[in-house]
PDB file of C-alpha atoms and ligand atoms in Angstrom:
ATOM      1  CA  MET A 773      11.663 -17.907  -0.229  1.00 89.00           C
ATOM      2  CA  GLU A 774      12.516 -14.352  -0.695  1.00 93.00           C
ATOM      3  CA  VAL A 775      14.208 -12.968  -3.892  1.00 97.00           C
ATOM      4  CA  SER A 776      16.632 -10.009  -3.031  1.00 97.00           C
ATOM      5  CA  LYS A 777      19.197 -10.562  -5.584  1.00 98.00           C
ATOM      6  CA  ALA A 778      19.358 -10.235  -9.418  1.00 98.00           C
ATOM      7  CA  VAL A 779      21.869 -11.681 -11.950  1.00 98.00           C
ATOM      8  CA  ILE A 780      22.356 -10.251 -15.280  1.00 98.00           C
ATOM      9  CA  PRO A 781      24.771 -11.983 -17.841  1.00 98.00           C
ATOM     10  CA  ALA A 782      26.181  -9.777 -20.197  1.00 97.00           C
ATOM     11  CA  ALA A 783      29.579 -11.457 -21.423  1.00 97.00           C
ATOM     12  CA  GLY A 784      28.211 -12.916 -24.774  1.00 94.00           C
ATOM     13  CA  PHE A 785      29.953 -11.851 -28.100  1.00 91.00           C
ATOM     14  CA  GLY A 786      27.135 -10.771 -29.830  1.00 90.00           C
ATOM     15  CA  THR A 787      28.091 -11.762 -33.129  1.00 91.00           C
ATOM     16  CA  ARG A 788      24.631 -11.301 -34.617  1.00 90.00           C
ATOM     17  CA  PHE A 789      25.297  -7.642 -34.395  1.00 91.00           C
ATOM     18  CA  LEU A 790      28.674  -7.456 -35.734  1.00 92.00           C
ATOM     19  CA  PRO A 791      30.782  -5.308 -36.625  1.00 93.00           C
ATOM     20  CA  VAL A 792      28.841  -2.862 -34.267  1.00 91.00           C
ATOM     21  CA  THR A 793      29.853  -5.261 -31.198  1.00 91.00           C
ATOM     22  CA  LYS A 794      33.490  -5.643 -32.322  1.00 91.00           C
ATOM     23  CA  ALA A 795      34.580  -2.975 -29.750  1.00 92.00           C
ATOM     24  CA  GLN A 796      31.698  -2.268 -27.613  1.00 93.00           C
ATOM     25  CA  PRO A 797      29.178  -4.654 -25.574  1.00 96.00           C
ATOM     26  CA  LYS A 798      25.931  -5.232 -27.208  1.00 95.00           C
ATOM     27  CA  GLU A 799      24.389  -4.779 -23.809  1.00 97.00           C
ATOM     28  CA  MET A 800      25.365  -0.959 -24.162  1.00 97.00           C
ATOM     29  CA  MET A 801      23.568  -0.717 -27.553  1.00 95.00           C
ATOM     30  CA  PRO A 802      21.305   2.066 -27.226  1.00 95.00           C
ATOM     31  CA  VAL A 803      17.481   2.215 -27.202  1.00 94.00           C
ATOM     32  CA  LEU A 804      16.624   5.713 -27.500  1.00 89.00           C
ATOM     33  CA  ASP A 805      18.615   7.655 -24.957  1.00 88.00           C
ATOM     34  CA  LYS A 806      19.724   4.692 -22.787  1.00 94.00           C
ATOM     35  CA  PRO A 807      21.876   1.559 -23.306  1.00 96.00           C
ATOM     36  CA  THR A 808      19.894  -1.663 -23.200  1.00 97.00           C
ATOM     37  CA  ILE A 809      21.502  -3.003 -19.952  1.00 98.00           C
ATOM     38  CA  GLN A 810      20.150   0.163 -17.967  1.00 97.00           C
ATOM     39  CA  TYR A 811      16.520  -0.962 -18.960  1.00 97.00           C
ATOM     40  CA  VAL A 812      17.360  -4.282 -17.455  1.00 98.00           C
ATOM     41  CA  VAL A 813      18.613  -2.896 -14.146  1.00 98.00           C
ATOM     42  CA  GLU A 814      15.739  -0.459 -13.981  1.00 97.00           C
ATOM     43  CA  GLU A 815      13.323  -3.449 -14.302  1.00 97.00           C
ATOM     44  CA  ALA A 816      15.175  -5.339 -11.368  1.00 98.00           C
ATOM     45  CA  VAL A 817      15.125  -1.955  -9.265  1.00 98.00           C
ATOM     46  CA  GLN A 818      11.555  -1.582 -10.087  1.00 96.00           C
ATOM     47  CA  ALA A 819      10.928  -5.333  -8.919  1.00 97.00           C
ATOM     48  CA  GLY A 820      12.329  -4.265  -5.524  1.00 97.00           C
ATOM     49  CA  ILE A 821      15.760  -5.661  -6.049  1.00 98.00           C
ATOM     50  CA  HIS A 822      18.840  -3.483  -5.177  1.00 96.00           C
ATOM     51  CA  ASP A 823      21.636  -6.280  -4.943  1.00 98.00           C
ATOM     52  CA  ILE A 824      22.618  -6.873  -8.751  1.00 98.00           C
ATOM     53  CA  LEU A 825      25.795  -8.963 -10.237  1.00 98.00           C
ATOM     54  CA  ILE A 826      26.537  -8.461 -13.776  1.00 98.00           C
ATOM     55  CA  ILE A 827      28.441 -11.307 -15.366  1.00 98.00           C
ATOM     56  CA  THR A 828      31.118  -9.562 -17.674  1.00 97.00           C
ATOM     57  CA  GLY A 829      34.048 -10.406 -19.711  1.00 94.00           C
ATOM     58  CA  ARG A 830      36.541  -9.203 -22.149  1.00 90.00           C
ATOM     59  CA  GLY A 831      35.861  -5.859 -23.968  1.00 90.00           C
ATOM     60  CA  LYS A 832      32.788  -5.182 -21.429  1.00 94.00           C
ATOM     61  CA  GLN A 833      34.490  -2.206 -19.552  1.00 94.00           C
ATOM     62  CA  ALA A 834      31.838   0.267 -20.692  1.00 96.00           C
ATOM     63  CA  ILE A 835      29.331  -1.399 -18.752  1.00 97.00           C
ATOM     64  CA  GLU A 836      31.177  -0.756 -15.459  1.00 96.00           C
ATOM     65  CA  ARG A 837      31.793   2.776 -16.501  1.00 95.00           C
ATOM     66  CA  HIS A 838      28.276   3.463 -17.265  1.00 97.00           C
ATOM     67  CA  PHE A 839      27.089   2.500 -13.915  1.00 97.00           C
ATOM     68  CA  ASP A 840      29.987   4.283 -12.140  1.00 94.00           C
ATOM     69  CA  LYS A 841      29.971   7.597 -10.688  1.00 92.00           C
ATOM     70  CA  SER A 842      31.442  10.383 -13.197  1.00 91.00           C
ATOM     71  CA  TYR A 843      32.706  13.046 -11.148  1.00 92.00           C
ATOM     72  CA  GLU A 844      34.419  14.944 -14.044  1.00 93.00           C
ATOM     73  CA  LEU A 845      31.123  14.994 -15.891  1.00 95.00           C
ATOM     74  CA  GLU A 846      28.984  15.649 -13.105  1.00 93.00           C
ATOM     75  CA  GLU A 847      31.414  18.933 -12.289  1.00 95.00           C
ATOM     76  CA  GLU A 848      31.063  19.898 -16.006  1.00 94.00           C
ATOM     77  CA  LEU A 849      27.414  19.616 -16.049  1.00 95.00           C
ATOM     78  CA  LYS A 850      27.193  21.519 -12.748  1.00 94.00           C
ATOM     79  CA  SER A 851      29.096  24.585 -13.966  1.00 94.00           C
ATOM     80  CA  ALA A 852      27.004  24.490 -17.119  1.00 93.00           C
ATOM     81  CA  GLU A 853      24.003  24.703 -15.207  1.00 93.00           C
ATOM     82  CA  LYS A 854      22.590  21.602 -17.122  1.00 93.00           C
ATOM     83  CA  TYR A 855      20.962  20.290 -14.004  1.00 93.00           C
ATOM     84  CA  ASP A 856      18.377  17.902 -15.771  1.00 90.00           C
ATOM     85  CA  ARG A 857      21.181  16.078 -17.228  1.00 90.00           C
ATOM     86  CA  LEU A 858      23.166  16.135 -14.121  1.00 94.00           C
ATOM     87  CA  ASP A 859      20.369  14.447 -12.196  1.00 92.00           C
ATOM     88  CA  ARG A 860      19.841  11.772 -14.952  1.00 91.00           C
ATOM     89  CA  VAL A 861      23.730  10.947 -14.675  1.00 92.00           C
ATOM     90  CA  ARG A 862      23.755  10.827 -11.082  1.00 93.00           C
ATOM     91  CA  GLN A 863      20.584   8.611 -10.753  1.00 93.00           C
ATOM     92  CA  ILE A 864      22.706   5.994 -13.023  1.00 95.00           C
ATOM     93  CA  ALA A 865      25.165   5.577 -10.251  1.00 93.00           C
ATOM     94  CA  GLU A 866      22.717   5.470  -7.512  1.00 93.00           C
ATOM     95  CA  LEU A 867      20.321   2.807  -9.128  1.00 93.00           C
ATOM     96  CA  ALA A 868      21.569  -0.172  -7.069  1.00 95.00           C
ATOM     97  CA  ASP A 869      24.468  -1.885  -5.498  1.00 97.00           C
ATOM     98  CA  ILE A 870      26.034  -3.239  -8.683  1.00 97.00           C
ATOM     99  CA  HIS A 871      28.919  -6.214  -8.425  1.00 97.00           C
ATOM    100  CA  TYR A 872      30.781  -7.800 -11.310  1.00 98.00           C
ATOM    101  CA  VAL A 873      32.226 -10.965 -12.088  1.00 98.00           C
ATOM    102  CA  ARG A 874      34.022 -12.122 -15.090  1.00 97.00           C
ATOM    103  CA  GLN A 875      33.248 -15.109 -17.061  1.00 97.00           C
ATOM    104  CA  LYS A 876      36.437 -16.569 -18.267  1.00 95.00           C
ATOM    105  CA  GLU A 877      35.463 -18.275 -21.530  1.00 93.00           C
ATOM    106  CA  ARG A 878      32.217 -17.748 -23.318  1.00 92.00           C
ATOM    107  CA  ASP A 879      30.962 -20.977 -22.786  1.00 94.00           C
ATOM    108  CA  GLY A 880      27.380 -20.088 -23.023  1.00 96.00           C
ATOM    109  CA  LEU A 881      24.530 -18.860 -20.778  1.00 96.00           C
ATOM    110  CA  GLY A 882      24.705 -21.866 -18.471  1.00 97.00           C
ATOM    111  CA  ASP A 883      28.329 -21.530 -17.989  1.00 98.00           C
ATOM    112  CA  ALA A 884      27.786 -17.555 -17.225  1.00 98.00           C
ATOM    113  CA  VAL A 885      25.312 -18.279 -14.559  1.00 98.00           C
ATOM    114  CA  ARG A 886      27.779 -20.788 -12.757  1.00 98.00           C
ATOM    115  CA  TYR A 887      29.776 -17.430 -11.961  1.00 98.00           C
ATOM    116  CA  ALA A 888      26.917 -16.108  -9.763  1.00 98.00           C
ATOM    117  CA  LYS A 889      27.299 -19.068  -7.140  1.00 97.00           C
ATOM    118  CA  ASN A 890      29.602 -17.269  -4.799  1.00 97.00           C
ATOM    119  CA  HIS A 891      27.371 -14.272  -4.756  1.00 97.00           C
ATOM    120  CA  VAL A 892      23.876 -15.627  -4.464  1.00 96.00           C
ATOM    121  CA  GLY A 893      24.598 -18.477  -2.034  1.00 94.00           C
ATOM    122  CA  ASP A 894      21.577 -20.605  -0.959  1.00 95.00           C
ATOM    123  CA  ASP A 895      18.985 -17.834  -1.982  1.00 94.00           C
ATOM    124  CA  ALA A 896      16.688 -17.885  -5.046  1.00 97.00           C
ATOM    125  CA  PHE A 897      17.646 -15.142  -7.397  1.00 98.00           C
ATOM    126  CA  ALA A 898      16.265 -13.238 -10.452  1.00 98.00           C
ATOM    127  CA  LEU A 899      18.121 -13.743 -13.780  1.00 98.00           C
ATOM    128  CA  LEU A 900      17.450 -11.148 -16.348  1.00 98.00           C
ATOM    129  CA  LEU A 901      19.556 -11.448 -19.743  1.00 98.00           C
ATOM    130  CA  GLY A 902      21.433  -8.273 -20.421  1.00 98.00           C
ATOM    131  CA  ASP A 903      20.367  -7.844 -24.001  1.00 97.00           C
ATOM    132  CA  THR A 904      16.636  -8.469 -23.688  1.00 97.00           C
ATOM    133  CA  ILE A 905      14.303  -5.369 -22.858  1.00 97.00           C
ATOM    134  CA  ILE A 906      10.598  -6.180 -21.485  1.00 96.00           C
ATOM    135  CA  GLN A 907       8.260  -3.439 -21.391  1.00 94.00           C
ATOM    136  CA  SER A 908       5.184  -4.311 -19.437  1.00 93.00           C
ATOM    137  CA  ASP A 909       2.707  -2.646 -16.951  1.00 91.00           C
ATOM    138  CA  ILE A 910       3.670  -4.914 -14.213  1.00 93.00           C
ATOM    139  CA  PRO A 911       7.726  -5.347 -14.477  1.00 95.00           C
ATOM    140  CA  CYS A 912       8.066  -9.012 -15.767  1.00 96.00           C
ATOM    141  CA  THR A 913      10.743  -9.596 -12.921  1.00 97.00           C
ATOM    142  CA  GLU A 914       8.167  -8.526 -10.293  1.00 97.00           C
ATOM    143  CA  GLN A 915       5.298 -11.070 -11.539  1.00 95.00           C
ATOM    144  CA  LEU A 916       7.942 -13.792 -11.530  1.00 96.00           C
ATOM    145  CA  ILE A 917       9.269 -13.225  -8.040  1.00 97.00           C
ATOM    146  CA  ARG A 918       5.408 -13.028  -6.789  1.00 95.00           C
ATOM    147  CA  GLU A 919       4.639 -16.322  -8.440  1.00 94.00           C
ATOM    148  CA  ALA A 920       8.030 -17.911  -7.372  1.00 96.00           C
ATOM    149  CA  GLU A 921       7.547 -16.874  -3.726  1.00 96.00           C
ATOM    150  CA  ALA A 922       3.892 -18.035  -3.678  1.00 95.00           C
ATOM    151  CA  HIS A 923       4.557 -21.515  -5.001  1.00 94.00           C
ATOM    152  CA  GLU A 924       8.213 -21.768  -3.738  1.00 95.00           C
ATOM    153  CA  SER A 925       9.486 -22.637  -7.047  1.00 96.00           C
ATOM    154  CA  SER A 926      11.694 -21.835  -9.954  1.00 97.00           C
ATOM    155  CA  THR A 927       9.607 -19.560 -12.356  1.00 97.00           C
ATOM    156  CA  ILE A 928      10.180 -18.700 -15.766  1.00 97.00           C
ATOM    157  CA  SER A 929       8.605 -16.078 -18.254  1.00 96.00           C
ATOM    158  CA  LEU A 930       7.498 -17.708 -21.509  1.00 96.00           C
ATOM    159  CA  GLU A 931       5.930 -16.127 -24.697  1.00 94.00           C
ATOM    160  CA  ARG A 932       3.892 -17.465 -27.371  1.00 93.00           C
ATOM    161  CA  VAL A 933       6.233 -16.851 -30.692  1.00 94.00           C
ATOM    162  CA  PRO A 934       5.288 -17.895 -34.229  1.00 95.00           C
ATOM    163  CA  TRP A 935       5.911 -21.586 -34.935  1.00 95.00           C
ATOM    164  CA  ASP A 936       8.558 -20.752 -37.709  1.00 95.00           C
ATOM    165  CA  ASP A 937      10.526 -18.921 -34.899  1.00 94.00           C
ATOM    166  CA  VAL A 938      10.326 -21.769 -32.343  1.00 95.00           C
ATOM    167  CA  PRO A 939      13.860 -23.419 -33.417  1.00 95.00           C
ATOM    168  CA  SER A 940      15.544 -20.168 -32.076  1.00 92.00           C
ATOM    169  CA  TYR A 941      14.213 -20.703 -28.436  1.00 93.00           C
ATOM    170  CA  GLY A 942      14.134 -22.857 -25.494  1.00 92.00           C
ATOM    171  CA  VAL A 943      10.557 -24.109 -25.516  1.00 95.00           C
ATOM    172  CA  ALA A 944       8.353 -25.311 -22.553  1.00 95.00           C
ATOM    173  CA  ASP A 945       6.314 -28.547 -22.479  1.00 93.00           C
ATOM    174  CA  ILE A 946       3.270 -27.926 -20.282  1.00 90.00           C
ATOM    175  CA  GLU A 947       0.479 -30.185 -19.313  1.00 80.00           C
ATOM    176  CA  THR A 948      -2.502 -27.796 -19.130  1.00 74.00           C
ATOM    177  CA  THR A 949      -3.386 -24.653 -21.054  1.00 66.00           C
ATOM    178  CA  PRO A 950      -2.212 -21.645 -18.987  1.00 62.00           C
ATOM    179  CA  SER A 951      -4.648 -19.093 -17.834  1.00 65.00           C
ATOM    180  CA  SER A 952      -3.222 -15.509 -18.091  1.00 62.00           C
ATOM    181  CA  GLN A 953      -1.655 -13.726 -15.043  1.00 61.00           C
ATOM    182  CA  SER A 954      -1.089 -16.891 -12.852  1.00 80.00           C
ATOM    183  CA  SER A 955       1.778 -19.292 -13.233  1.00 87.00           C
ATOM    184  CA  PHE A 956       1.508 -23.083 -14.162  1.00 90.00           C
ATOM    185  CA  PRO A 957       3.637 -26.104 -14.001  1.00 93.00           C
ATOM    186  CA  VAL A 958       6.081 -26.867 -16.594  1.00 94.00           C
ATOM    187  CA  THR A 959       7.069 -30.528 -17.123  1.00 93.00           C
ATOM    188  CA  ASP A 960       9.983 -30.057 -19.525  1.00 93.00           C
ATOM    189  CA  PHE A 961      11.989 -27.922 -21.676  1.00 93.00           C
ATOM    190  CA  VAL A 962      13.642 -28.364 -24.847  1.00 91.00           C
ATOM    191  CA  GLU A 963      16.462 -25.945 -26.425  1.00 88.00           C
ATOM    192  CA  LYS A 964      16.104 -24.865 -29.837  1.00 90.00           C
ATOM    193  CA  PRO A 965      13.908 -27.741 -31.021  1.00 93.00           C
ATOM    194  CA  ALA A 966      13.064 -28.453 -34.723  1.00 94.00           C
ATOM    195  CA  ARG A 967       9.606 -26.875 -35.654  1.00 93.00           C
ATOM    196  CA  ASP A 968       7.897 -30.376 -35.711  1.00 92.00           C
ATOM    197  CA  ALA A 969       9.446 -31.624 -32.514  1.00 91.00           C
ATOM    198  CA  ALA A 970       8.506 -28.831 -30.312  1.00 94.00           C
ATOM    199  CA  PRO A 971       6.367 -29.568 -27.447  1.00 93.00           C
ATOM    200  CA  SER A 972       4.493 -26.061 -27.798  1.00 93.00           C
ATOM    201  CA  ASN A 973       5.329 -22.485 -29.140  1.00 94.00           C
ATOM    202  CA  LEU A 974       5.893 -21.294 -25.533  1.00 94.00           C
ATOM    203  CA  ALA A 975       9.504 -19.894 -25.705  1.00 96.00           C
ATOM    204  CA  ILE A 976      11.705 -18.635 -22.812  1.00 95.00           C
ATOM    205  CA  THR A 977      12.043 -15.138 -22.857  1.00 93.00           C
ATOM    206  CA  GLY A 978      14.897 -13.962 -20.955  1.00 96.00           C
ATOM    207  CA  ARG A 979      13.552 -13.594 -17.325  1.00 98.00           C
ATOM    208  CA  TYR A 980      13.743 -16.234 -14.662  1.00 98.00           C
ATOM    209  CA  VAL A 981      13.599 -16.747 -11.047  1.00 98.00           C
ATOM    210  CA  LEU A 982      15.683 -19.726  -9.941  1.00 98.00           C
ATOM    211  CA  THR A 983      16.441 -21.476  -6.759  1.00 97.00           C
ATOM    212  CA  SER A 984      20.057 -22.249  -5.934  1.00 96.00           C
ATOM    213  CA  GLU A 985      19.343 -25.895  -6.955  1.00 97.00           C
ATOM    214  CA  ILE A 986      20.423 -24.379 -10.338  1.00 98.00           C
ATOM    215  CA  PHE A 987      24.090 -24.455  -9.486  1.00 98.00           C
ATOM    216  CA  ASP A 988      24.251 -28.188  -8.591  1.00 97.00           C
ATOM    217  CA  ALA A 989      22.347 -28.885 -11.951  1.00 97.00           C
ATOM    218  CA  LEU A 990      24.819 -26.886 -13.946  1.00 97.00           C
ATOM    219  CA  GLU A 991      27.725 -28.587 -12.468  1.00 96.00           C
ATOM    220  CA  SER A 992      26.292 -32.020 -13.779  1.00 96.00           C
ATOM    221  CA  THR A 993      25.141 -30.595 -17.165  1.00 95.00           C
ATOM    222  CA  THR A 994      27.443 -31.229 -20.243  1.00 93.00           C
ATOM    223  CA  LYS A 995      27.664 -28.852 -23.272  1.00 92.00           C
ATOM    224  CA  GLY A 996      24.675 -29.065 -25.372  1.00 89.00           C
ATOM    225  CA  VAL A 997      23.336 -27.394 -28.644  1.00 86.00           C
ATOM    226  CA  GLY A 998      26.038 -25.231 -30.403  1.00 86.00           C
ATOM    227  CA  GLY A 999      28.813 -26.652 -28.056  1.00 91.00           C
ATOM    228  CA  GLU A1000      27.722 -24.434 -25.335  1.00 93.00           C
ATOM    229  CA  LEU A1001      26.555 -25.218 -21.704  1.00 94.00           C
ATOM    230  CA  GLN A1002      22.976 -24.410 -21.998  1.00 93.00           C
ATOM    231  CA  LEU A1003      20.957 -23.028 -19.217  1.00 96.00           C
ATOM    232  CA  THR A1004      18.037 -24.892 -20.499  1.00 93.00           C
ATOM    233  CA  ASP A1005      19.529 -28.071 -19.998  1.00 93.00           C
ATOM    234  CA  ALA A1006      20.157 -27.449 -16.170  1.00 96.00           C
ATOM    235  CA  ILE A1007      16.650 -26.437 -15.717  1.00 96.00           C
ATOM    236  CA  ARG A1008      15.453 -29.280 -16.978  1.00 94.00           C
ATOM    237  CA  LYS A1009      16.924 -31.076 -13.880  1.00 95.00           C
ATOM    238  CA  LEU A1010      15.025 -28.920 -11.318  1.00 96.00           C
ATOM    239  CA  ASP A1011      12.408 -30.617  -8.910  1.00 91.00           C
ATOM    240  CA  SER A1012       9.867 -27.918  -9.887  1.00 92.00           C
ATOM    241  CA  VAL A1013       9.621 -25.359 -12.264  1.00 96.00           C
ATOM    242  CA  ARG A1014       6.759 -23.107 -13.071  1.00 95.00           C
ATOM    243  CA  GLY A1015       6.069 -20.666 -16.348  1.00 95.00           C
ATOM    244  CA  VAL A1016       4.228 -17.435 -16.431  1.00 94.00           C
ATOM    245  CA  GLU A1017       2.999 -16.099 -19.781  1.00 92.00           C
ATOM    246  CA  LEU A1018       4.482 -12.746 -20.603  1.00 90.00           C
ATOM    247  CA  GLU A1019       2.065  -9.905 -20.879  1.00 87.00           C
ATOM    248  CA  GLY A1020       4.268  -7.208 -22.454  1.00 90.00           C
ATOM    249  CA  ASP A1021       6.575  -6.418 -25.380  1.00 93.00           C
ATOM    250  CA  ARG A1022       9.937  -8.141 -25.694  1.00 95.00           C
ATOM    251  CA  TYR A1023      13.042  -7.047 -27.629  1.00 96.00           C
ATOM    252  CA  ASP A1024      16.010  -8.912 -28.010  1.00 95.00           C
ATOM    253  CA  ILE A1025      18.545  -6.128 -28.758  1.00 95.00           C
ATOM    254  CA  GLY A1026      20.903  -8.674 -30.114  1.00 91.00           C
ATOM    255  CA  ASN A1027      19.720  -8.944 -33.488  1.00 89.00           C
ATOM    256  CA  ILE A1028      19.063  -5.716 -35.581  1.00 92.00           C
ATOM    257  CA  PRO A1029      15.336  -5.897 -36.543  1.00 92.00           C
ATOM    258  CA  SER A1030      14.407  -6.404 -32.845  1.00 94.00           C
ATOM    259  CA  TRP A1031      16.653  -3.704 -31.916  1.00 95.00           C
ATOM    260  CA  LEU A1032      15.426  -1.337 -34.436  1.00 93.00           C
ATOM    261  CA  GLN A1033      11.679  -2.137 -33.560  1.00 93.00           C
ATOM    262  CA  ALA A1034      12.610  -1.414 -29.812  1.00 94.00           C
ATOM    263  CA  ASN A1035      13.724   2.034 -30.878  1.00 90.00           C
ATOM    264  CA  ILE A1036      10.631   2.507 -33.054  1.00 87.00           C
ATOM    265  CA  GLU A1037       7.989   1.408 -30.500  1.00 88.00           C
ATOM    266  CA  MET A1038       9.467   2.714 -27.615  1.00 88.00           C
ATOM    267  CA  ALA A1039       9.675   5.929 -29.168  1.00 84.00           C
ATOM    268  CA  HIS A1040       6.080   5.744 -30.134  1.00 78.00           C
ATOM    269  CA  HIS A1041       4.897   4.858 -27.008  1.00 75.00           C
ATOM    270  CA  HIS A1042       7.089   6.969 -24.541  1.00 65.00           C
ATOM    271  CA  ASP A1043       6.687  10.373 -23.723  1.00 61.00           C
ATOM    272  CA  ASP A1044       9.254  11.408 -21.259  1.00 61.00           C
ATOM    273  CA  GLY A1045      10.786  14.535 -22.230  1.00 61.00           C
ATOM    274  CA  GLU A1046      11.824  16.775 -25.115  1.00 63.00           C
ATOM    275  CA  MET A1047      14.090  14.396 -26.882  1.00 65.00           C
ATOM    276  CA  ASN A1048      11.515  11.628 -27.065  1.00 69.00           C
ATOM    277  CA  ALA A1049       8.740  14.236 -28.112  1.00 74.00           C
ATOM    278  CA  ALA A1050      11.108  15.041 -31.243  1.00 76.00           C
ATOM    279  CA  VAL A1051      11.682  11.332 -31.979  1.00 76.00           C
ATOM    280  CA  GLN A1052       7.791  10.838 -31.678  1.00 75.00           C
ATOM    281  CA  ASN A1053       7.423  13.271 -34.428  1.00 79.00           C
ATOM    282  CA  LEU A1054       9.832  11.867 -36.643  1.00 80.00           C
ATOM    283  CA  ILE A1055       8.536   8.360 -36.240  1.00 77.00           C
ATOM    284  CA  GLU A1056       4.957   9.657 -36.781  1.00 77.00           C
ATOM    285  CA  GLU A1057       6.234  11.643 -40.078  1.00 82.00           C
ATOM    286  CA  GLN A1058       8.000   8.419 -41.258  1.00 78.00           C
ATOM    287  CA  PHE A1059       5.272   5.873 -40.594  1.00 72.00           C
ATOM    288  CA  ALA A1060       1.985   7.579 -40.823  1.00 67.00           C
TER     289      ALA A1060
HETATM  290  P1  LIG G2035      23.064 -14.763 -26.658  1.00 67.37           P
HETATM  291  O1  LIG G2035      22.466 -15.986 -26.652  1.00 67.37           O
HETATM  292  O2  LIG G2035      22.427 -13.602 -27.508  1.00 67.37           O
HETATM  293  O3  LIG G2035      24.580 -14.832 -27.070  1.00 67.37           O
HETATM  294  O4  LIG G2035      23.280 -14.488 -25.020  1.00 67.37           O
HETATM  295  P2  LIG G2035      25.575 -13.895 -27.424  1.00 67.37           P
HETATM  296  O5  LIG G2035      27.023 -14.685 -27.594  1.00 67.37           O
HETATM  297  O6  LIG G2035      25.699 -12.731 -26.797  1.00 67.37           O
HETATM  298  O7  LIG G2035      25.189 -13.401 -29.012  1.00 67.37           O
HETATM  299  P3  LIG G2035      25.418 -13.927 -30.537  1.00 67.37           P
HETATM  300  O8  LIG G2035      24.346 -15.275 -30.459  1.00 67.37           O
HETATM  301  O9  LIG G2035      26.923 -14.386 -30.640  1.00 67.37           O
HETATM  302  O10 LIG G2035      24.782 -12.782 -31.358  1.00 67.37           O
HETATM  303  C1  LIG G2035      22.189 -14.175 -24.492  1.00 67.37           C
HETATM  304  C2  LIG G2035      22.839 -13.350 -22.928  1.00 67.37           C
HETATM  305  O11 LIG G2035      23.372 -14.202 -22.246  1.00 67.37           O
HETATM  306  C3  LIG G2035      24.762 -13.458 -22.229  1.00 67.37           C
HETATM  307  C4  LIG G2035      24.887 -12.323 -23.261  1.00 67.37           C
HETATM  308  O12 LIG G2035      25.802 -11.484 -22.887  1.00 67.37           O
HETATM  309  C5  LIG G2035      23.317 -12.137 -23.420  1.00 67.37           C
HETATM  310  O13 LIG G2035      22.982 -10.771 -22.641  1.00 67.37           O
HETATM  311  N1  LIG G2035      25.665 -14.484 -22.360  1.00 67.37           N
HETATM  312  C6  LIG G2035      25.917 -15.443 -23.269  1.00 67.37           C
HETATM  313  C7  LIG G2035      27.064 -14.723 -21.441  1.00 67.37           C
HETATM  314  O14 LIG G2035      27.029 -13.699 -20.492  1.00 67.37           O
HETATM  315  N2  LIG G2035      27.892 -15.513 -21.846  1.00 67.37           N
HETATM  316  C8  LIG G2035      27.986 -16.427 -22.758  1.00 67.37           C
HETATM  317  O15 LIG G2035      28.985 -17.112 -22.704  1.00 67.37           O
HETATM  318  C9  LIG G2035      26.867 -16.446 -23.636  1.00 67.37           C
END
């Protein structure tokens, strides 16, 4: 097994962030000076992937524009001799080979993944949710790929969440207590279980490596929780699935507290230039 392609679903409505998401994709919500989906693409690239498929939909054109070359802007920056800005703008268009496919109806994450079938074919692929940023020493996707390739198995990133939050997640059923860093078998998953019915508090975090078996599993899956085609329901049908406990910080940008937390924590921990230094000072003043 060799994982050389990534799929990023970014077609959802983002209702939890309305009205901001009425006319702009939630995946374009900025965290500091970059849109969320740029962090996601960069994570895939850091994991060695250069072939990326973004699943888009109606009203998501800003995503394509962001990763496209902008001749006019580049000329402006060149004549203004703003070379550092010019470099940053150019790098975005050169990050990876990015392809797009449109999800016709927003029928859920499982439905969105179905649209990747023609692009990925029979290969295993990385799947990264376009609204989730993960900050970790080793990129989460890299760690998943390493484990998936070693065990020739679909492998999913999991995180222990507070028990009260379990009903918002897909949750793993495991036989043995996992040791950190290495992967472990997952026997089952439950999508959005009631707190008392949850098999664990190990929640799916938005990063996966899946074998192409997932496409047949999705075809034979019917709509589940929320009337949507749930990816978790299809993953349950795979022969072998392993989990890796996430070591890092995860931000689901689709909800306001987590988006705010991402801005504050990433400003606090990052030190890459003048703008962030100013933001860091502000945060320190406000929260000291
Ligand atoms: P969410 O589960 O957060 O759903 O999607 P959502 O519709 O975007 O947001 P809310 O719940 O209405 O606030 C997780 C990821 O899956 C994508 C989203 O774009 C997001 O990146 N997604 C979701 C799709 O691509 N298609 C869908 O039909 C649903």
